[in-house]
mmCIF file of C-alpha atoms and ligand atoms in Angstrom:
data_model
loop_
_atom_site.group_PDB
_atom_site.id
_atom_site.type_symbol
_atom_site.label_atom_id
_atom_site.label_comp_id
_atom_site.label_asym_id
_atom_site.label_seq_id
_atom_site.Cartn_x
_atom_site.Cartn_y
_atom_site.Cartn_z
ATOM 1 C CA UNK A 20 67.132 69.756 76.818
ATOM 2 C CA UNK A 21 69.168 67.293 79.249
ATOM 3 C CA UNK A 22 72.035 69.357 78.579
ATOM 4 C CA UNK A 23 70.836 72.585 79.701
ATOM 5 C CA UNK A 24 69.732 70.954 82.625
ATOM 6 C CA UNK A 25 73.295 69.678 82.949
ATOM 7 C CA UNK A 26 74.616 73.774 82.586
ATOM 8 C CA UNK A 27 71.973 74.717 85.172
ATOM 9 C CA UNK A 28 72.947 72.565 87.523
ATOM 10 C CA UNK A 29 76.825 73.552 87.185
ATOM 11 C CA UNK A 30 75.792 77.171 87.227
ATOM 12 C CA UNK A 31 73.577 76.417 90.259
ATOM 13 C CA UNK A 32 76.948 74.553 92.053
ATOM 14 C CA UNK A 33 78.819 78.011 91.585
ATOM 15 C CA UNK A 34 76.617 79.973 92.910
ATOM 16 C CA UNK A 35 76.268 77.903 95.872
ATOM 17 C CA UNK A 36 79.906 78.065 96.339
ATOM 18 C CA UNK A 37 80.363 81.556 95.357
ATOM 19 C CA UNK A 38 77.740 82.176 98.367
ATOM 20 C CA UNK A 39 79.568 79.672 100.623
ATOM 21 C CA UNK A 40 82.560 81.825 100.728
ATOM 22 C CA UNK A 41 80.688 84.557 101.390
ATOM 23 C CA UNK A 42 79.191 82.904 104.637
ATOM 24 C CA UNK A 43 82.493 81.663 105.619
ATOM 25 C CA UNK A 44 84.221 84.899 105.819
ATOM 26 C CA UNK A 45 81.689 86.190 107.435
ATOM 27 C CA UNK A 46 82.134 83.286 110.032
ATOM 28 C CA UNK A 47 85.965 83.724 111.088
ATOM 29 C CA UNK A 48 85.833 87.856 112.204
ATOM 30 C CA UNK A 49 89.849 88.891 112.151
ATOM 31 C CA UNK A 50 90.856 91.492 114.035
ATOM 32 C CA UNK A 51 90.411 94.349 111.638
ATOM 33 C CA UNK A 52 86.516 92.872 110.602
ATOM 34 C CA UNK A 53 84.198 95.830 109.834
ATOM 35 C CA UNK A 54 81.011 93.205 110.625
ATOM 36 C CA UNK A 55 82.806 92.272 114.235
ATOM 37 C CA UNK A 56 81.852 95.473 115.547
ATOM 38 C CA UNK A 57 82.708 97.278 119.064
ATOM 39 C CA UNK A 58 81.118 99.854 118.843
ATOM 40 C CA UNK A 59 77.283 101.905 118.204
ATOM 41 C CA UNK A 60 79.123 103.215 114.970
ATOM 42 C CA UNK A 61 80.614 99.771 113.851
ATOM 43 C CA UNK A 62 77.438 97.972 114.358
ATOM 44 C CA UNK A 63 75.368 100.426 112.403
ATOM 45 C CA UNK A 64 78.040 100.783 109.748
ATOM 46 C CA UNK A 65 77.576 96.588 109.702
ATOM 47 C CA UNK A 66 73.959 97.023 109.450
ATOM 48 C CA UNK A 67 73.884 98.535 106.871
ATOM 49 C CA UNK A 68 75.973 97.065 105.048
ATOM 50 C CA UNK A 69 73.816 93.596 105.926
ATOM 51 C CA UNK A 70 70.796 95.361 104.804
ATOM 52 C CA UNK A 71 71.660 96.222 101.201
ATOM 53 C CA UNK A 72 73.672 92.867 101.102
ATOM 54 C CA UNK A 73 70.236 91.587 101.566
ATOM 55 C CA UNK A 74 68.554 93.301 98.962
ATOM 56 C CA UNK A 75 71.369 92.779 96.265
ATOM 57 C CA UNK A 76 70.770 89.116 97.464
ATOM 58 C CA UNK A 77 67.318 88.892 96.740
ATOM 59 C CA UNK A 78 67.704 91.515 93.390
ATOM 60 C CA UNK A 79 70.683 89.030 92.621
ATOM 61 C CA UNK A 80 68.188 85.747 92.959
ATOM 62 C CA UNK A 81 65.297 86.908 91.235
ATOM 63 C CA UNK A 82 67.545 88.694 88.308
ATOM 64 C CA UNK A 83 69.763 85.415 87.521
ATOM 65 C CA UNK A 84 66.782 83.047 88.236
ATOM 66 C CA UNK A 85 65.085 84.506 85.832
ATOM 67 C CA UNK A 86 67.897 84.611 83.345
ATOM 68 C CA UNK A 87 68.183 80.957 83.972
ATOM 69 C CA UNK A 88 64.530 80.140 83.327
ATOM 70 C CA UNK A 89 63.980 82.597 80.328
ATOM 71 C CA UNK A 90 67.290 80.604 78.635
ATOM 72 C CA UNK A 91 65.710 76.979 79.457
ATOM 73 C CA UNK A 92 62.225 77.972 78.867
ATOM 74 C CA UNK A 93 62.910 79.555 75.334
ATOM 75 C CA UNK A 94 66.216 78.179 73.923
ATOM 76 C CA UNK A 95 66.018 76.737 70.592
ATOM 77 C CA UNK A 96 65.178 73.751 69.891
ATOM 78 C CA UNK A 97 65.452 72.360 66.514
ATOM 79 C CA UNK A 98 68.183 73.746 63.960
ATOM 80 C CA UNK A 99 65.186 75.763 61.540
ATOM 81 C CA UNK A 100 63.430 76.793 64.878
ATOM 82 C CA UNK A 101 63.435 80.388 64.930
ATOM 83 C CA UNK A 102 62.654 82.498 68.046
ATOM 84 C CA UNK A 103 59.220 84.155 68.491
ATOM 85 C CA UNK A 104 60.355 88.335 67.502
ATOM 86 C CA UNK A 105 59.251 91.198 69.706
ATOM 87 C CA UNK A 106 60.169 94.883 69.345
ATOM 88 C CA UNK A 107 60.045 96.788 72.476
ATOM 89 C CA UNK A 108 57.477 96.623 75.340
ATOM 90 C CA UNK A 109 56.516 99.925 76.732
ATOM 91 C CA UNK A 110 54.949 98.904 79.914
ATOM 92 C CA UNK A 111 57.779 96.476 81.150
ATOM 93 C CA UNK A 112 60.547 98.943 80.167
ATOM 94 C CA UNK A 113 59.306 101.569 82.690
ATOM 95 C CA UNK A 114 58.488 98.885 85.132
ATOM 96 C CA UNK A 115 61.914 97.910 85.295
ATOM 97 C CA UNK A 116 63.412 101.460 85.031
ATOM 98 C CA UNK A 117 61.165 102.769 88.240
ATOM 99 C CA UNK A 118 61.576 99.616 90.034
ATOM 100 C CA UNK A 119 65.574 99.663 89.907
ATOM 101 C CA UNK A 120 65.492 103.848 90.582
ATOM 102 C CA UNK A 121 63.080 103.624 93.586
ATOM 103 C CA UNK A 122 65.445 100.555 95.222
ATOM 104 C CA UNK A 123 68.477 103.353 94.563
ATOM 105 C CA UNK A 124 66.151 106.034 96.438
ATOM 106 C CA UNK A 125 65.878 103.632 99.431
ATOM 107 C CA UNK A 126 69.312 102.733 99.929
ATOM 108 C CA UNK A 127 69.803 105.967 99.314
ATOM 109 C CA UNK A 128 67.827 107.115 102.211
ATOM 110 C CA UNK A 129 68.899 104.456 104.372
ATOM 111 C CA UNK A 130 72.853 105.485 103.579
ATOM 112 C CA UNK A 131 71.723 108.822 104.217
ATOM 113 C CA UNK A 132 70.158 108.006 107.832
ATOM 114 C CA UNK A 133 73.237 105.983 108.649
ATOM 115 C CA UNK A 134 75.547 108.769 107.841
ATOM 116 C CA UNK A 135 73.903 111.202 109.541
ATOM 117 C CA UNK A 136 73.657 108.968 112.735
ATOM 118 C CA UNK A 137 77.234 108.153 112.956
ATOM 119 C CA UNK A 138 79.198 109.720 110.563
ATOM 120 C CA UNK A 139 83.016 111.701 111.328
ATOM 121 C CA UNK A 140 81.145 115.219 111.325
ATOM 122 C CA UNK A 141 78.314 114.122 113.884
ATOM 123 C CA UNK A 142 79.795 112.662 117.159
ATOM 124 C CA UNK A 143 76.862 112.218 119.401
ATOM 125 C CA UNK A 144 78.433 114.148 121.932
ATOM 126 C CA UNK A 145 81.417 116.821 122.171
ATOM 127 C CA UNK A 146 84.216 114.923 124.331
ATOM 128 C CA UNK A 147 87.820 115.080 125.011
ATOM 129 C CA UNK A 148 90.064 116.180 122.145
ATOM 130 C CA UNK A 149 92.545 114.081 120.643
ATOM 131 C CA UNK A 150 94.536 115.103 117.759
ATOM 132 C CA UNK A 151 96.191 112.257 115.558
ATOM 133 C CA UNK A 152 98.972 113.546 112.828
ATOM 134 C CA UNK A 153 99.843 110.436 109.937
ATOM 135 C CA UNK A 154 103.502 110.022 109.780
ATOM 136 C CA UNK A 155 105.414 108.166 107.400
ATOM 137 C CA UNK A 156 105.188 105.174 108.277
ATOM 138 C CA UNK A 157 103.604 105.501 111.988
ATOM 139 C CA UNK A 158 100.760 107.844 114.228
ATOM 140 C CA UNK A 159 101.736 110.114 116.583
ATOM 141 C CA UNK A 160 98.706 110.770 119.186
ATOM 142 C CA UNK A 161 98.210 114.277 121.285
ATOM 143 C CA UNK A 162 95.842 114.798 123.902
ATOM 144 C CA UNK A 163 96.695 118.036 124.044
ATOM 145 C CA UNK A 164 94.183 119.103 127.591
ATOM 146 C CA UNK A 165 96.775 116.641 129.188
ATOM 147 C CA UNK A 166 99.758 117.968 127.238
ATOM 148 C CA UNK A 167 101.052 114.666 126.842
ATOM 149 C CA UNK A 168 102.139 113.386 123.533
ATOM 150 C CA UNK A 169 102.594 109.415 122.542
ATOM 151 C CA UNK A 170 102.936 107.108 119.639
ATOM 152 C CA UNK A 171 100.933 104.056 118.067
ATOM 153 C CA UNK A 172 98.709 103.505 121.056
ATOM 154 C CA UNK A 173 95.832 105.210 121.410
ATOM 155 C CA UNK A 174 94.216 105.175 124.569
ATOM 156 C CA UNK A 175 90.469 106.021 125.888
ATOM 157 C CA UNK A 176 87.665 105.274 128.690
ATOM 158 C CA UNK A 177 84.787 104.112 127.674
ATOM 159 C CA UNK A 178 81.735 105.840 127.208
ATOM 160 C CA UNK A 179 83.417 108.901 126.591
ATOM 161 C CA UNK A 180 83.288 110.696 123.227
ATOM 162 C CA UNK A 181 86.356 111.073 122.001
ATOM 163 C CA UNK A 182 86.930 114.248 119.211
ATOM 164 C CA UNK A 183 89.512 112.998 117.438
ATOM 165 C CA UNK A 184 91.413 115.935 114.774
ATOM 166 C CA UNK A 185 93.662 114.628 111.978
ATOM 167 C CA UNK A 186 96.281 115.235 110.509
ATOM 168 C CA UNK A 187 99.353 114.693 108.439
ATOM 169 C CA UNK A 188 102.997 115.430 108.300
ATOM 170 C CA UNK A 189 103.850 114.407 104.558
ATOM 171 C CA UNK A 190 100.967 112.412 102.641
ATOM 172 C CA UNK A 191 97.499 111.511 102.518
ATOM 173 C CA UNK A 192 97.002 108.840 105.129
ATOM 174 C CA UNK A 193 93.565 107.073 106.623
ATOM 175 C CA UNK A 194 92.643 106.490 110.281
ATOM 176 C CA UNK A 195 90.771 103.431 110.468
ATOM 177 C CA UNK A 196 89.786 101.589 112.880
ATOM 178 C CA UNK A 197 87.607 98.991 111.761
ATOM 179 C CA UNK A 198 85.819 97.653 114.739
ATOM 180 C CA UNK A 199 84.528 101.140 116.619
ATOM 181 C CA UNK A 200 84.896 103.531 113.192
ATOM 182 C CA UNK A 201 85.158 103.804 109.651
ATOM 183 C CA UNK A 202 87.658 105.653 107.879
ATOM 184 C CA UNK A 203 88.681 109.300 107.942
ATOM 185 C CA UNK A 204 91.320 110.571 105.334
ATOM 186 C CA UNK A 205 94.467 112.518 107.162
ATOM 187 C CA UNK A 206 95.609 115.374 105.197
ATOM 188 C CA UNK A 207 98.741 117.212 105.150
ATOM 189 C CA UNK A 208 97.788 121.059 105.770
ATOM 190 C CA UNK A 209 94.010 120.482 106.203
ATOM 191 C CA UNK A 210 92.419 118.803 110.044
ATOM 192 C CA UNK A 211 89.455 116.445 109.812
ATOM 193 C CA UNK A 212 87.259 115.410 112.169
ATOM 194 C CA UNK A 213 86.522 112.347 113.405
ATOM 195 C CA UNK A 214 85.259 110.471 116.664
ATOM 196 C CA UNK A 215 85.461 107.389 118.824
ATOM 197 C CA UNK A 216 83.176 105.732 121.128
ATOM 198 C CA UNK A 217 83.071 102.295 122.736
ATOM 199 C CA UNK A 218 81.696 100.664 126.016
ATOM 200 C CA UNK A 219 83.670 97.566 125.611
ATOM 201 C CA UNK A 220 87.233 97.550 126.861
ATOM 202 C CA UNK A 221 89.490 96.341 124.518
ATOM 203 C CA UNK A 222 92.534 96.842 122.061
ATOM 204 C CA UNK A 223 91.684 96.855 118.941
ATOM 205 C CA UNK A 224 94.237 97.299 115.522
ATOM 206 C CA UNK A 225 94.120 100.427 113.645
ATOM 207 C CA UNK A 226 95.499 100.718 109.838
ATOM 208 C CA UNK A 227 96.328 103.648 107.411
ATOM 209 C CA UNK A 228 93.481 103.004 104.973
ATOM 210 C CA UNK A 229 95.229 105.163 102.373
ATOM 211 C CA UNK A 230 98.443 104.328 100.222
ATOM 212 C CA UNK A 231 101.359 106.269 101.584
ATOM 213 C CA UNK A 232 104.462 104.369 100.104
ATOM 214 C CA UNK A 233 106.503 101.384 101.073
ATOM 215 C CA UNK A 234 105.849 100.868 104.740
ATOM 216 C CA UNK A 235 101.369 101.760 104.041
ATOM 217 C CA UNK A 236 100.542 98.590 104.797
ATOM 218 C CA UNK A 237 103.001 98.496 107.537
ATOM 219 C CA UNK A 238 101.308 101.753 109.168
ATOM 220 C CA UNK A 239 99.161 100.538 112.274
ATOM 221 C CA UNK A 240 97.972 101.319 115.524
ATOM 222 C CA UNK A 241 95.816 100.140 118.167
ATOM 223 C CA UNK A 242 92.780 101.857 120.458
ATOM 224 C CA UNK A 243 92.706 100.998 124.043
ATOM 225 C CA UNK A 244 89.847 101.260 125.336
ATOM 226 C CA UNK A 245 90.018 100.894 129.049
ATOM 227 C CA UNK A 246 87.821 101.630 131.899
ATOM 228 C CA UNK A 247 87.573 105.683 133.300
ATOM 229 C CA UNK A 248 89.385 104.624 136.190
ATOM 230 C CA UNK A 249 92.210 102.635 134.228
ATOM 231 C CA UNK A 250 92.389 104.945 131.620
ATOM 232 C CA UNK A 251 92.876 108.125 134.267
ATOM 233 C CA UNK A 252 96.102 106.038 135.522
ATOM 234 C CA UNK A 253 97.350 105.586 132.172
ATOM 235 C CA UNK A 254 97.482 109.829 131.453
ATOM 236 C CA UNK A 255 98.502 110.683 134.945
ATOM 237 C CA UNK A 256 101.225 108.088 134.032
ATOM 238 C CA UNK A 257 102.101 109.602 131.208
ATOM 239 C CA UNK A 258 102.263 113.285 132.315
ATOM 240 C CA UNK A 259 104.835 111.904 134.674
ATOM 241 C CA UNK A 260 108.550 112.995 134.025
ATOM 242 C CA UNK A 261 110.455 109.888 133.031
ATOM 243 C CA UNK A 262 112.468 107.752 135.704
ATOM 244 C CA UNK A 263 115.889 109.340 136.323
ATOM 245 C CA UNK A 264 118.257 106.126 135.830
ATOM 246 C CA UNK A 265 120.584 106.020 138.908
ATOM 247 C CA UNK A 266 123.972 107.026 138.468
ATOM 248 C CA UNK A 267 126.583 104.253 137.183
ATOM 249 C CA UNK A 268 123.756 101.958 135.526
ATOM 250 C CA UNK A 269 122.578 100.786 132.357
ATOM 251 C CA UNK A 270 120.370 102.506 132.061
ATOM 252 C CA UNK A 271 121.795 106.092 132.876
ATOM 253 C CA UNK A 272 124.859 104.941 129.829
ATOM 254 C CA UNK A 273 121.992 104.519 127.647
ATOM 255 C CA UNK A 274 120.893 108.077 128.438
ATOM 256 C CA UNK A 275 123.976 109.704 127.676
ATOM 257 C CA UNK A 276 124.385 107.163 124.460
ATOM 258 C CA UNK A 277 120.472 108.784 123.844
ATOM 259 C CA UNK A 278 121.738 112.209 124.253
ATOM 260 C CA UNK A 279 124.783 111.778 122.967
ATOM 261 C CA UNK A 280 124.307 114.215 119.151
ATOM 262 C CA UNK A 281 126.928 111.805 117.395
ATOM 263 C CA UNK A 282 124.352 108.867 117.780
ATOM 264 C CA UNK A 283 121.621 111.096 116.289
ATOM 265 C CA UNK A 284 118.711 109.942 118.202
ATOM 266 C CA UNK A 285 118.579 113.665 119.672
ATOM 267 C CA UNK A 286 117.881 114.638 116.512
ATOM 268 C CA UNK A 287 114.363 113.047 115.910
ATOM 269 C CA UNK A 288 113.466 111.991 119.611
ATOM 270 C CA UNK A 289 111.893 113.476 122.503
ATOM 271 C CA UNK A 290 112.138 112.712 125.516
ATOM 272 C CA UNK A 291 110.699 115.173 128.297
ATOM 273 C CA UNK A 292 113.033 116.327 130.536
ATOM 274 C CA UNK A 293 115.909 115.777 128.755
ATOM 275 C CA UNK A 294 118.375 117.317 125.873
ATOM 276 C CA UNK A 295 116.280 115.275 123.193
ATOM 277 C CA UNK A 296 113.603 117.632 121.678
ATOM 278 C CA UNK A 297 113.517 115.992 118.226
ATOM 279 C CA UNK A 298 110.167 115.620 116.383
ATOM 280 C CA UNK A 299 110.522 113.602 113.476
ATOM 281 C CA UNK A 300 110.407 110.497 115.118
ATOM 282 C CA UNK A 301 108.286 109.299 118.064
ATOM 283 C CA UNK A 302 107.767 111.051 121.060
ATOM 284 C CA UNK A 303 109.871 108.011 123.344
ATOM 285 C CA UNK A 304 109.251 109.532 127.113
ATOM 286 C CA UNK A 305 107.241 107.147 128.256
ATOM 287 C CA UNK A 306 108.294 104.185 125.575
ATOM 288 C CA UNK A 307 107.988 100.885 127.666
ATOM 289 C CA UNK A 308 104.344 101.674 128.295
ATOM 290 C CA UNK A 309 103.491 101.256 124.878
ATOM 291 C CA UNK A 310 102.633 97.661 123.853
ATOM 292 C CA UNK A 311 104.042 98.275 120.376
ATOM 293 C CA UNK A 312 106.275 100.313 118.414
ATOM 294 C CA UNK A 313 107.246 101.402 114.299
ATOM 295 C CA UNK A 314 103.926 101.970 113.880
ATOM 296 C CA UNK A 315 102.986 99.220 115.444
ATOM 297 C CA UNK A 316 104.516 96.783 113.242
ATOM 298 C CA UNK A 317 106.777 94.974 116.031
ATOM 299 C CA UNK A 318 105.728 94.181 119.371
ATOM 300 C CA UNK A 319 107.213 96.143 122.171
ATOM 301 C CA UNK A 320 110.095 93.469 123.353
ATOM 302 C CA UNK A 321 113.398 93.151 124.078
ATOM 303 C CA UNK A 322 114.435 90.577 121.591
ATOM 304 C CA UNK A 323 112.262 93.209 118.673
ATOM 305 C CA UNK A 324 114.375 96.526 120.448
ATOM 306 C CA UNK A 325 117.496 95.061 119.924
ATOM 307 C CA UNK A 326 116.953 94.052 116.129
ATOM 308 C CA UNK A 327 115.442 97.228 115.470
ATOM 309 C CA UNK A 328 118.123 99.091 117.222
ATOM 310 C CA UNK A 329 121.052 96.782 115.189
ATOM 311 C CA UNK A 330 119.147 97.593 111.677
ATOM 312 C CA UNK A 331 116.063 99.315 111.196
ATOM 313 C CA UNK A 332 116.393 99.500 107.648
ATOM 314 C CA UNK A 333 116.509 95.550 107.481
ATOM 315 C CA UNK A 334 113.248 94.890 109.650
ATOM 316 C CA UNK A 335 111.329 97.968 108.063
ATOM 317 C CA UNK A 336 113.178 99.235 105.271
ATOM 318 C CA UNK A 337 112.549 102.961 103.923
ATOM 319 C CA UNK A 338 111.580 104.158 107.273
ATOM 320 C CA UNK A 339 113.272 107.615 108.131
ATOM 321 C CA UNK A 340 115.603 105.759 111.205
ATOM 322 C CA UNK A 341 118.505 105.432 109.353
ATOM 323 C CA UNK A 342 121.218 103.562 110.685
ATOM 324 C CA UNK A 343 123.117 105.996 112.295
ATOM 325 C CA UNK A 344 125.725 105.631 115.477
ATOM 326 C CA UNK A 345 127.019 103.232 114.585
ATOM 327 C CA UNK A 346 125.802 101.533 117.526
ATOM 328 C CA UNK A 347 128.150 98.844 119.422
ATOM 329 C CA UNK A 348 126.478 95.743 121.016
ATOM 330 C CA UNK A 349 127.188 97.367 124.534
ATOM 331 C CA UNK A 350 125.495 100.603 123.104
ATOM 332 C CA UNK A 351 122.595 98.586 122.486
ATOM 333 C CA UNK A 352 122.737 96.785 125.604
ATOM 334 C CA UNK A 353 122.541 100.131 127.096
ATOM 335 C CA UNK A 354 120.021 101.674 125.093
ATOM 336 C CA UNK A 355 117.856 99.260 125.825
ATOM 337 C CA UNK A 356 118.343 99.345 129.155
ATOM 338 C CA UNK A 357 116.953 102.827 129.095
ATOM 339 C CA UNK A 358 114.799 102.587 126.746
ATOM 340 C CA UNK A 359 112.839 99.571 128.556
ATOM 341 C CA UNK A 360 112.951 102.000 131.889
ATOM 342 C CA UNK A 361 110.723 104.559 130.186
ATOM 343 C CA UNK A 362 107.990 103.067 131.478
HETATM 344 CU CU1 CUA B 16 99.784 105.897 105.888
HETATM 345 CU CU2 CUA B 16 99.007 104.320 104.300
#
């Protein structure tokens, strides 16, 4: 008998901890936290998923406490003790068959309501269009009433509905962003539908939910949302022709090293305005805006352009920059230089 009690109490001692970590994640949100929500369609996405934690909590309880007691109650206890024998009870079978099913029906229904309320296909509201196409490994955003095309930042006012479309250039990808909405597979040849809404200004990290290759978990982006006013600056901003460098600087031998075909950058750039039309890379006209850049996975700085710029392939290897030029330190210097005046 004592050492059941003994087993009990170790079993009891897990579960304690095994509920302790729960807690504790729960307590520390990270920046891509589905239960730190920004968002109407976060926060009922986390409510539900705190209301059927709940209920496999208490199903969880009652189930293993009564394991527990039924094994301490009626263990054996002497070596020619042999257990009472029972074959089949009718009534507690179909108890515990149309208990279990009519749980399933609720969370059913709940899921159901929640999905209907804020799921991709239902945006409360039509709003502006936005279309988002996956790229290996990075998102290029259009808004295409604005005709203005950018990369890894995706920007919006709050309170406004925003009707996002998706899709992909190569793979399957996922647009997820965890604290305003859940996840919406991009497809190559095939748009889904998603939608964004949030009333609290912010930035807040984006990931490709879906394996793509090497650089998937490298894939990121962020949502700005900003106020109507800020957010009106931003796209006027962006629908602005870039800077003409001056003649003689930096920055304008950077352009010609940009435009120059034997460097190659023509070939996947744009930049509006210029000779650079290319579309397999990111759309760079308004670059130094962004706060980030391959896919997000560097922050947008000078010390970060200049590595990149020396070997992409070393800081995020199988991306399709190859290391082409080759590019001198003074090209670099340059490029930069331009780059960082594409504001
Ligand atoms: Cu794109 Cu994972």
């Amino acid at each position: 008998m004592r050492s059941s009690w003994i087993k009990a109490s170790r079993l009891g001692s897990v579960l304690v901890f095994a509920l302790a970590l729960v807690f504790l994640a729960a307590c520390a949100p990270g920046p891509q936290d589905i239960l730190n929500p920004f968002s109407f369609a976060a926060a009922e996405t986390a409510n539900l998923f705190y209301l059927i934690f709940w209920i496999a909590v208490v199903i969880f309880i009652l189930v293993e406490g009564l394991l527990v007691y039924f094994v301490l109650r009626y263990q054996r206890r002497a070596q020619d003790e042999r257990p009472e024998q029972y074959h089949g009870n009718t009534r507690l079978e179909v108890t515990w068959t149309i208990i279990p099913a009519l749980i399933l029906v609720v969370v059913f229904a709940i899921t159901a309501r929640t999905m209907g309320t804020v799921g991709p296909t239902n945006p409360p509201a039509e709003g502006m269009p936005v279309r988002v196409v996956g790229n290996q490994w990075w998102w290029e955003i259009q808004y295409p009433d604005a005709k203005v095309v950018t990369a890894s930042e995706l920007h919006m006012p709050t309170g406004q509905v925003m009707n996002v479309t998706l899709n992909s250039n190569n793979v399957i990808h996922s647009f997820w962003v965890p604290a305003i909405m859940g996840k919406t597979d991009t497809m190559p040849g095939h748009e889904n539908k998603t939608w964004l809404l949030s009333d609290m200004i912010g930035a807040y990290d984006g990931q490709c939910a879906e394996f793509c290759g090497a650089q998937h978990a490298n894939m990121l982006f962020r949502v700005i949302v900003e106020s109507p006013a800020d957010f009106q600056a931003w796209l006027t901003a962006q629908q602005a022709p870039p800077v003409e460098p001056a003649p003689g600087s930096p920055e304008a031998r950077g352009k010609a090293i940009f435009l120059d075909p034997a460097k190659k950058c023509v070939g996947c750039h744009t930049i509006n305005g210029t000779t650079a039309l290319g579309v397999t890379g990111p759309n760079l006209t308004h670059f130094a805006s962004r706060s980030c850049f391959a896919g997000c996975m560097y922050e947008n700085t000078h010390a970060n352009l200049v590595r990149w710029l020396q070997d992409t392939q070393a800081l995020k290897p199988g991306n399709l920059m190859r290391n082409y030029g080759p590019l001198t330190p003074d090209d670099i210097t340059a490029l930069t230089a331009y780059l960082e005046s594409l504001r």
